Amino acid sequence: METDTMTPLKTILLDRILSKGRITFADFMAACLYEPGLGYYTSPGRKVGAEGDFYTSMNVHLVFGRLVAREICRMWESMGSPGRFDIIEAGAGAGQLAKDILDTIAGINLPFYDTLTYCLVEKEPTLKEAQKAKLADHLARLDWHTPEELAEGGSTFSGCLLSNELIDAMPVHLVEMTPAGLMEVYVTALDGEFGEMLDEPSTPELAAYLKRLGISLFAGQRAEISLAAIGWLEAAAKAVEKGFVLTIDYGYPADELYAPMRKNGTLLCYYQHTTEESPYIRVGLQDITSHVNFTALMERGEELGLHTVWFGEQYRFLLGAGLMEEMLALEKSGVSETELIKNRLALKKLMLPDGGMGDTFKVLIQAKGVDNPQLLCMRDWGKCF
Ligand SMILES: C[S@@+](CC[C@H](N)C(=O)[O-])C[C@H]1O[C@@H](n2cnc3c(N)ncnc32)[C@H](O)[C@@H]1O
């Protein structure tokens, strides 16, 4: 492994631990990603896309945003085409998905476009300028909220609260099952480097989380627990008065996420399009992520009145939402053969199963106060074309 860089954030965190004592891995990860001005997401520079460290679906092909837009149109219709509809995108990044969605709705459903407000919520405040520039054609439809405003429940919405790869970027607690019971991973500082120690969990919520899901880790197994994701869903349930919560991210149901084969959990770091296992290097310069526990979101959602109306692999969602129709339209549009090949390769990337974006990525749609919605992803896509 290459020699690690002493970043300003690494110095600050080492000093913090030396003066105040060990911190939970969740606090370490929160600082690595979101320490003001120094965290991975809160420091200058592009993170997503070719010039960043990883791609998300919308960077692969704009058809992703087009299909999400088609589904949102269907959500509006299933709510009786109300005269006011909010699309709230949490973790909106530089606004690419917002652009693809708004361009599409403006093109296919003008009456809906004229009623909607698209509210961007992003933890990194400087991205607002990039969003404004990218969305210049849609300024009349835009609004912004801070994550705190969303979490505090001051405003309520009727419409769709959407996120793509937001929850995997939330800090997680790390736990390990030992012969003495469930222990938590704490981050320590020694001789200018980070270390780990196991001790009693910092909160009883960790053991309670696993118990609720009926998960028993085996001795030596490590796992991530995202209390932040549950907190986020609780805030989402308060914010959405009526409508849908649409969550797209990589992850698994709990039994798969915590299966014995994942002995070391799913924590992974990204730096310049390569993966790295250690979260203790390039502190503040690399992304740290973990897979989403969709069962936890579904179970807590049901308790909060957010009923699961659809959950499945991204490729199923995209097919139901009209991927083949989009493909056929593209093939007939007279673009060059080179363009067509590029498109086919990109679509393959979005759809490929066995570890590709097609099945590792999941789509969860939860609804509140909407009876029996008939969404596109529910179509029997075998009969669609
Ligand atoms: C992995 S990036 C995904 C960005 C974009 N959705 C995409 O798919 O390209 C996660 C984004 O979520 C933002 N974020 C993290 N926690 C957030 C929160 N609680 N509310 C709003 N944005 C948040 C981060 O700043 C970052 O821009």
Short mmCIF file of C-alpha atoms and ligand atoms in Angstrom, two decimals:
data_model
loop_
_atom_site.label_atom_id
_atom_site.label_comp_id
_atom_site.label_asym_id
_atom_site.label_seq_id
_atom_site.Cartn_x
_atom_site.Cartn_y
_atom_site.Cartn_z
CA MET A 1 0.00 0.00 0.00
CA GLU A 2 1.25 3.49 -0.83
CA THR A 3 2.40 5.77 1.99
CA ASP A 4 -0.48 7.70 3.45
CA THR A 5 -0.82 11.47 3.13
CA MET A 6 -0.95 13.62 6.29
CA THR A 7 -4.00 15.72 5.42
CA PRO A 8 -5.17 18.71 7.53
CA LEU A 9 -8.21 16.66 8.57
CA LYS A 10 -6.04 13.75 9.68
CA THR A 11 -4.05 16.09 11.94
CA ILE A 12 -7.25 17.57 13.39
CA LEU A 13 -8.81 14.16 14.06
CA LEU A 14 -5.66 12.74 15.63
CA ASP A 15 -5.45 15.78 17.92
CA ARG A 16 -9.15 15.53 18.72
CA ILE A 17 -8.81 11.90 19.75
CA LEU A 18 -5.62 12.56 21.74
CA SER A 19 -7.27 15.35 23.71
CA LYS A 20 -10.82 13.99 24.10
CA GLY A 21 -10.37 10.25 23.79
CA ARG A 22 -11.43 7.60 21.30
CA ILE A 23 -14.40 8.21 19.02
CA THR A 24 -16.92 5.82 17.49
CA PHE A 25 -16.29 4.79 13.91
CA ALA A 26 -19.54 6.61 13.04
CA ASP A 27 -18.09 9.89 14.36
CA PHE A 28 -14.84 9.23 12.50
CA MET A 29 -16.71 8.58 9.24
CA ALA A 30 -18.94 11.63 9.75
CA ALA A 31 -15.82 13.80 10.10
CA CYS A 32 -14.08 12.19 7.09
CA LEU A 33 -17.08 12.92 4.89
CA TYR A 34 -18.60 16.07 6.36
CA GLU A 35 -16.17 18.00 8.61
CA PRO A 36 -16.91 21.61 7.52
CA GLY A 37 -14.52 22.64 4.76
CA LEU A 38 -12.30 19.56 5.13
CA GLY A 39 -14.49 16.47 4.74
CA TYR A 40 -14.68 14.52 1.51
CA TYR A 41 -18.04 15.99 0.53
CA THR A 42 -17.61 19.36 2.22
CA SER A 43 -14.31 20.34 0.59
CA PRO A 44 -13.92 21.85 -2.88
CA GLY A 45 -13.74 19.71 -6.01
CA ARG A 46 -15.94 17.37 -7.98
CA LYS A 47 -16.57 13.96 -6.39
CA VAL A 48 -18.96 12.29 -8.84
CA GLY A 49 -18.35 11.65 -12.55
CA ALA A 50 -15.28 11.29 -14.77
CA GLU A 51 -13.35 14.05 -12.99
CA GLY A 52 -14.30 12.69 -9.56
CA ASP A 53 -13.86 9.37 -7.77
CA PHE A 54 -16.88 7.33 -8.82
CA TYR A 55 -19.84 7.29 -11.19
CA THR A 56 -23.47 7.23 -10.17
CA SER A 57 -26.26 6.03 -12.49
CA MET A 58 -27.13 9.44 -13.88
CA ASN A 59 -23.55 9.92 -15.09
CA VAL A 60 -23.78 6.67 -17.00
CA HIS A 61 -26.70 7.70 -19.22
CA LEU A 62 -29.40 10.36 -19.15
CA VAL A 63 -32.01 7.67 -19.70
CA PHE A 64 -31.73 6.97 -15.96
CA GLY A 65 -33.12 10.43 -15.12
CA ARG A 66 -35.67 10.17 -17.96
CA LEU A 67 -37.06 6.96 -16.49
CA VAL A 68 -37.16 8.34 -12.94
CA ALA A 69 -39.04 11.32 -14.43
CA ARG A 70 -41.57 9.03 -16.15
CA GLU A 71 -42.21 7.31 -12.83
CA ILE A 72 -42.64 10.63 -11.03
CA CYS A 73 -45.22 11.65 -13.66
CA ARG A 74 -47.07 8.44 -12.84
CA MET A 75 -46.89 9.28 -9.12
CA TRP A 76 -48.48 12.67 -9.83
CA GLU A 77 -51.27 10.97 -11.80
CA SER A 78 -51.81 8.37 -9.08
CA MET A 79 -52.36 11.21 -6.61
CA GLY A 80 -55.11 12.60 -8.84
CA SER A 81 -52.92 15.11 -10.78
CA PRO A 82 -52.98 17.72 -7.97
CA GLY A 83 -52.41 21.40 -8.70
CA ARG A 84 -49.33 21.39 -6.49
CA PHE A 85 -46.64 18.72 -6.39
CA ASP A 86 -43.19 18.90 -4.78
CA ILE A 87 -40.20 16.90 -5.89
CA ILE A 88 -37.59 17.04 -3.14
CA GLU A 89 -34.21 15.64 -4.05
CA ALA A 90 -32.00 14.94 -1.03
CA GLY A 91 -28.27 14.69 -1.72
CA ALA A 92 -28.77 16.42 -5.08
CA GLY A 93 -25.04 16.84 -5.76
CA ALA A 94 -24.34 19.15 -8.70
CA GLY A 95 -27.92 18.86 -9.99
CA GLN A 96 -27.49 16.47 -12.93
CA LEU A 97 -30.39 14.21 -11.96
CA ALA A 98 -32.59 17.25 -11.33
CA LYS A 99 -31.76 18.49 -14.83
CA ASP A 100 -32.53 15.16 -16.50
CA ILE A 101 -35.81 14.88 -14.59
CA LEU A 102 -36.94 18.46 -15.24
CA ASP A 103 -35.93 18.39 -18.94
CA THR A 104 -37.95 15.19 -19.34
CA ILE A 105 -41.07 16.37 -17.54
CA ALA A 106 -41.01 19.67 -19.46
CA GLY A 107 -40.87 17.59 -22.67
CA ILE A 108 -43.51 14.97 -21.94
CA ASN A 109 -45.96 16.50 -19.48
CA LEU A 110 -46.21 20.29 -19.55
CA PRO A 111 -49.33 20.52 -17.33
CA PHE A 112 -47.45 18.62 -14.63
CA TYR A 113 -44.27 20.65 -15.17
CA ASP A 114 -46.26 23.85 -14.60
CA THR A 115 -47.50 22.67 -11.19
CA LEU A 116 -44.31 21.31 -9.72
CA THR A 117 -41.63 22.68 -7.44
CA TYR A 118 -38.26 20.94 -7.47
CA CYS A 119 -36.53 21.42 -4.14
CA LEU A 120 -32.83 20.57 -3.89
CA VAL A 121 -31.40 19.52 -0.54
CA GLU A 122 -27.64 19.17 -0.31
CA LYS A 123 -25.27 19.04 2.63
CA GLU A 124 -22.47 20.74 0.69
CA PRO A 125 -23.73 24.36 0.44
CA THR A 126 -21.30 25.48 -2.28
CA LEU A 127 -22.95 23.08 -4.75
CA LYS A 128 -25.91 25.48 -4.95
CA GLU A 129 -24.05 27.62 -7.50
CA ALA A 130 -23.35 24.58 -9.71
CA GLN A 131 -27.00 23.52 -9.39
CA LYS A 132 -28.22 27.01 -10.36
CA ALA A 133 -25.98 27.05 -13.44
CA LYS A 134 -26.95 23.54 -14.51
CA LEU A 135 -30.66 24.21 -13.96
CA ALA A 136 -30.75 27.67 -15.53
CA ASP A 137 -33.65 26.65 -17.82
CA HIS A 138 -35.79 25.65 -14.85
CA LEU A 139 -35.16 28.43 -12.31
CA ALA A 140 -38.87 29.24 -11.99
CA ARG A 141 -39.54 25.73 -10.76
CA LEU A 142 -36.69 25.52 -8.21
CA ASP A 143 -36.41 25.83 -4.47
CA TRP A 144 -33.72 24.92 -1.94
CA HIS A 145 -33.79 23.58 1.61
CA THR A 146 -30.93 22.73 3.94
CA PRO A 147 -30.76 19.17 5.35
CA GLU A 148 -31.44 20.74 8.77
CA GLU A 149 -34.64 22.40 7.51
CA LEU A 150 -35.78 19.04 6.14
CA ALA A 151 -34.86 17.20 9.34
CA GLU A 152 -36.44 19.73 11.68
CA GLY A 153 -39.81 19.12 10.05
CA GLY A 154 -40.60 22.85 9.69
CA SER A 155 -41.95 22.32 6.17
CA THR A 156 -44.13 19.54 4.85
CA PHE A 157 -44.44 18.42 1.26
CA SER A 158 -46.90 16.67 -0.95
CA GLY A 159 -45.21 14.82 -3.78
CA CYS A 160 -42.05 12.74 -4.03
CA LEU A 161 -38.95 12.76 -1.84
CA LEU A 162 -36.22 11.30 -3.97
CA SER A 163 -32.61 10.29 -3.34
CA ASN A 164 -29.94 8.58 -5.38
CA GLU A 165 -26.89 7.26 -3.52
CA LEU A 166 -27.60 9.38 -0.46
CA ILE A 167 -27.98 6.77 2.26
CA ASP A 168 -24.78 4.88 1.40
CA ALA A 169 -22.96 8.15 2.15
CA MET A 170 -24.28 8.41 5.71
CA PRO A 171 -21.99 7.57 8.66
CA VAL A 172 -22.33 4.06 10.07
CA HIS A 173 -21.49 2.49 13.41
CA LEU A 174 -19.22 -0.54 13.09
CA VAL A 175 -19.90 -3.50 15.35
CA GLU A 176 -18.21 -6.86 15.81
CA MET A 177 -19.54 -9.99 17.47
CA THR A 178 -17.06 -11.36 20.02
CA PRO A 179 -17.23 -14.26 22.52
CA ALA A 180 -18.08 -11.57 25.11
CA GLY A 181 -21.01 -10.32 23.02
CA LEU A 182 -21.61 -7.44 20.65
CA MET A 183 -18.82 -4.84 20.67
CA GLU A 184 -18.41 -1.54 18.85
CA VAL A 185 -15.38 -0.36 16.91
CA TYR A 186 -13.81 2.84 18.28
CA VAL A 187 -11.09 4.83 16.52
CA THR A 188 -7.95 5.61 18.53
CA ALA A 189 -4.76 7.59 17.85
CA LEU A 190 -1.27 6.21 18.36
CA ASP A 191 2.10 7.43 17.03
CA GLY A 192 0.50 9.68 14.42
CA GLU A 193 -1.77 7.00 12.98
CA PHE A 194 -5.30 5.81 13.62
CA GLY A 195 -6.00 2.51 15.33
CA GLU A 196 -9.09 0.57 16.35
CA MET A 197 -10.29 -0.85 19.63
CA LEU A 198 -13.39 -2.83 20.54
CA ASP A 199 -15.50 -1.93 23.54
CA GLU A 200 -19.06 -1.95 24.81
CA PRO A 201 -21.45 -0.28 22.32
CA SER A 202 -21.82 3.48 22.69
CA THR A 203 -25.60 3.12 22.62
CA PRO A 204 -28.06 0.28 23.31
CA GLU A 205 -29.70 1.20 19.98
CA LEU A 206 -27.09 -0.90 18.16
CA ALA A 207 -28.04 -4.21 19.76
CA ALA A 208 -31.73 -3.23 19.58
CA TYR A 209 -31.38 -2.55 15.83
CA LEU A 210 -30.09 -6.07 15.15
CA LYS A 211 -32.63 -7.64 17.49
CA ARG A 212 -35.57 -5.95 15.79
CA LEU A 213 -34.41 -7.38 12.49
CA GLY A 214 -33.82 -10.83 13.97
CA ILE A 215 -30.16 -10.73 12.98
CA SER A 216 -27.54 -12.73 14.92
CA LEU A 217 -23.99 -12.07 13.86
CA PHE A 218 -21.55 -14.96 14.22
CA ALA A 219 -18.38 -14.67 16.31
CA GLY A 220 -15.80 -12.61 14.46
CA GLN A 221 -18.34 -11.05 12.08
CA ARG A 222 -18.19 -7.30 11.52
CA ALA A 223 -21.14 -5.26 10.35
CA GLU A 224 -22.25 -1.71 9.79
CA ILE A 225 -25.31 -0.22 11.42
CA SER A 226 -26.72 3.00 10.01
CA LEU A 227 -28.68 4.74 12.72
CA ALA A 228 -28.34 7.86 10.55
CA ALA A 229 -30.38 6.19 7.79
CA ILE A 230 -33.19 5.47 10.24
CA GLY A 231 -33.04 9.06 11.53
CA TRP A 232 -33.21 10.29 7.96
CA LEU A 233 -36.27 8.15 7.20
CA GLU A 234 -37.98 9.41 10.34
CA ALA A 235 -37.42 12.99 9.16
CA ALA A 236 -38.62 12.03 5.67
CA ALA A 237 -41.81 10.54 7.09
CA LYS A 238 -42.53 13.80 8.92
CA ALA A 239 -41.71 15.94 5.88
CA VAL A 240 -43.90 14.03 3.43
CA GLU A 241 -47.51 14.82 4.22
CA LYS A 242 -48.78 12.84 1.27
CA GLY A 243 -46.91 11.12 -1.52
CA PHE A 244 -43.87 8.96 -2.08
CA VAL A 245 -40.34 8.38 -0.83
CA LEU A 246 -38.22 7.03 -3.69
CA THR A 247 -34.83 5.70 -2.58
CA ILE A 248 -32.24 4.44 -5.06
CA ASP A 249 -29.02 3.02 -3.71
CA TYR A 250 -26.84 -0.05 -3.51
CA GLY A 251 -27.73 -2.45 -0.76
CA TYR A 252 -29.56 -5.57 0.29
CA PRO A 253 -32.37 -6.85 2.48
CA ALA A 254 -31.06 -7.44 6.03
CA ASP A 255 -30.62 -11.21 5.75
CA GLU A 256 -28.37 -10.77 2.72
CA LEU A 257 -26.54 -7.75 4.12
CA TYR A 258 -25.65 -9.53 7.34
CA ALA A 259 -25.13 -12.98 5.79
CA PRO A 260 -22.11 -14.92 7.13
CA MET A 261 -20.38 -14.59 3.73
CA ARG A 262 -20.01 -10.85 4.44
CA LYS A 263 -17.70 -11.50 7.36
CA ASN A 264 -16.13 -8.05 7.15
CA GLY A 265 -19.24 -6.07 6.28
CA THR A 266 -19.54 -3.85 3.22
CA LEU A 267 -17.50 -0.77 4.11
CA LEU A 268 -15.59 0.45 1.06
CA CYS A 269 -13.70 3.58 0.02
CA TYR A 270 -13.41 5.20 -3.42
CA TYR A 271 -10.56 7.31 -4.72
CA GLN A 272 -10.06 8.27 -8.36
CA HIS A 273 -12.16 5.36 -9.61
CA THR A 274 -10.37 2.71 -7.58
CA THR A 275 -11.58 1.00 -4.43
CA GLU A 276 -9.72 0.92 -1.13
CA GLU A 277 -10.56 -1.08 1.97
CA SER A 278 -8.93 1.07 4.63
CA PRO A 279 -10.92 4.12 5.76
CA TYR A 280 -7.88 5.33 7.72
CA ILE A 281 -5.87 6.60 4.77
CA ARG A 282 -6.34 9.71 2.57
CA VAL A 283 -8.47 11.12 5.36
CA GLY A 284 -10.98 13.56 3.84
CA LEU A 285 -9.77 12.79 0.32
CA GLN A 286 -11.53 9.49 -0.32
CA ASP A 287 -15.20 8.56 -0.19
CA ILE A 288 -16.29 6.05 2.47
CA THR A 289 -19.51 4.13 1.89
CA SER A 290 -21.46 1.11 3.02
CA HIS A 291 -24.37 -0.83 1.56
CA VAL A 292 -27.89 0.15 2.58
CA ASN A 293 -30.05 -2.07 4.77
CA PHE A 294 -33.35 -1.88 2.89
CA THR A 295 -35.22 -4.09 5.37
CA ALA A 296 -34.52 -1.57 8.13
CA LEU A 297 -35.93 1.24 5.95
CA MET A 298 -39.01 -0.80 5.06
CA GLU A 299 -39.73 -1.92 8.63
CA ARG A 300 -39.27 1.54 10.17
CA GLY A 301 -41.20 3.02 7.26
CA GLU A 302 -44.24 0.84 7.97
CA GLU A 303 -44.23 2.06 11.59
CA LEU A 304 -44.14 5.65 10.37
CA GLY A 305 -46.95 5.30 7.83
CA LEU A 306 -44.63 4.96 4.84
CA HIS A 307 -45.87 1.79 3.21
CA THR A 308 -43.67 -0.13 0.83
CA VAL A 309 -45.34 -0.16 -2.55
CA TRP A 310 -42.41 -1.47 -4.56
CA PHE A 311 -38.92 -2.79 -3.83
CA GLY A 312 -36.64 -4.44 -6.33
CA GLU A 313 -33.48 -4.36 -8.39
CA GLN A 314 -32.65 -1.28 -10.44
CA TYR A 315 -32.83 -3.21 -13.71
CA ARG A 316 -36.44 -4.22 -12.96
CA PHE A 317 -37.34 -0.65 -12.09
CA LEU A 318 -35.77 0.69 -15.30
CA LEU A 319 -37.47 -1.92 -17.49
CA GLY A 320 -40.86 -1.23 -15.91
CA ALA A 321 -40.37 2.53 -16.20
CA GLY A 322 -39.86 2.18 -19.95
CA LEU A 323 -36.22 1.45 -20.72
CA MET A 324 -37.02 -0.54 -23.86
CA GLU A 325 -39.33 2.17 -25.18
CA GLU A 326 -36.56 4.74 -24.61
CA MET A 327 -34.05 2.45 -26.35
CA LEU A 328 -36.31 1.90 -29.36
CA ALA A 329 -36.97 5.63 -29.66
CA LEU A 330 -33.24 6.26 -29.60
CA GLU A 331 -32.56 3.61 -32.24
CA LYS A 332 -35.17 5.21 -34.51
CA SER A 333 -33.94 8.76 -33.93
CA GLY A 334 -31.31 8.56 -36.67
CA VAL A 335 -28.24 8.99 -34.44
CA SER A 336 -24.94 7.63 -35.79
CA GLU A 337 -23.91 4.00 -35.35
CA THR A 338 -21.08 5.10 -33.03
CA GLU A 339 -23.59 6.96 -30.85
CA LEU A 340 -25.84 3.92 -30.80
CA ILE A 341 -23.01 1.65 -29.67
CA LYS A 342 -22.05 4.13 -26.94
CA ASN A 343 -25.66 4.19 -25.79
CA ARG A 344 -25.98 0.43 -25.76
CA LEU A 345 -22.80 0.09 -23.68
CA ALA A 346 -24.03 2.67 -21.18
CA LEU A 347 -27.42 0.99 -20.86
CA LYS A 348 -25.71 -2.36 -20.39
CA LYS A 349 -23.80 -0.85 -17.48
CA LEU A 350 -27.01 0.38 -15.83
CA MET A 351 -28.68 -3.00 -16.28
CA LEU A 352 -26.00 -5.66 -15.79
CA PRO A 353 -26.68 -8.09 -12.94
CA ASP A 354 -24.12 -10.14 -10.94
CA GLY A 355 -22.49 -7.26 -9.14
CA GLY A 356 -23.15 -4.63 -11.84
CA MET A 357 -25.41 -1.62 -11.31
CA GLY A 358 -28.45 -3.64 -12.43
CA ASP A 359 -28.94 -5.72 -9.32
CA THR A 360 -26.64 -4.38 -6.61
CA PHE A 361 -28.62 -1.16 -6.89
CA LYS A 362 -32.12 -1.35 -5.52
CA VAL A 363 -35.14 0.90 -5.73
CA LEU A 364 -37.49 1.33 -2.81
CA ILE A 365 -40.77 3.19 -3.18
CA GLN A 366 -42.73 3.97 -0.05
CA ALA A 367 -46.07 5.77 -0.06
CA LYS A 368 -48.07 7.75 2.46
CA GLY A 369 -51.73 8.57 2.03
CA VAL A 370 -51.91 7.30 -1.56
CA ASP A 371 -54.31 4.43 -2.16
CA ASN A 372 -53.24 1.63 -4.42
CA PRO A 373 -50.88 3.59 -6.70
CA GLN A 374 -50.36 2.07 -10.13
CA LEU A 375 -46.72 2.79 -10.86
CA LEU A 376 -44.77 2.03 -14.03
CA CYS A 377 -42.31 -0.22 -12.22
CA MET A 378 -45.22 -2.46 -11.25
CA ARG A 379 -45.94 -3.24 -14.92
CA ASP A 380 -45.34 -6.73 -16.15
CA TRP A 381 -42.47 -5.59 -18.35
CA GLY A 382 -42.38 -8.94 -20.10
CA LYS A 383 -45.59 -7.75 -21.78
CA CYS A 384 -44.53 -4.16 -22.35
CA PHE A 385 -42.75 -4.66 -25.67
C1 LIG B 1 -22.73 9.80 -3.14
S1 LIG B 1 -23.18 11.47 -3.33
C2 LIG B 1 -24.50 11.30 -4.50
C3 LIG B 1 -24.80 12.58 -5.24
C4 LIG B 1 -25.92 12.45 -6.29
N1 LIG B 1 -27.18 12.09 -5.69
C5 LIG B 1 -25.54 11.42 -7.33
O1 LIG B 1 -26.17 10.36 -7.40
O2 LIG B 1 -24.59 11.68 -8.09
C6 LIG B 1 -24.02 11.83 -1.82
C7 LIG B 1 -24.42 13.30 -1.69
O3 LIG B 1 -25.31 13.42 -0.58
C8 LIG B 1 -24.97 14.61 0.15
N2 LIG B 1 -25.53 14.42 1.50
C9 LIG B 1 -25.11 13.62 2.50
N3 LIG B 1 -25.94 13.65 3.56
C10 LIG B 1 -26.94 14.49 3.22
C11 LIG B 1 -28.13 14.92 3.86
N4 LIG B 1 -28.45 14.52 5.08
N5 LIG B 1 -28.94 15.77 3.19
C12 LIG B 1 -28.63 16.20 1.97
N6 LIG B 1 -27.52 15.83 1.30
C13 LIG B 1 -26.69 14.99 1.91
C14 LIG B 1 -23.47 14.66 0.05
O4 LIG B 1 -22.98 15.96 0.31
C15 LIG B 1 -23.25 14.22 -1.41
O5 LIG B 1 -23.31 15.32 -2.30
#
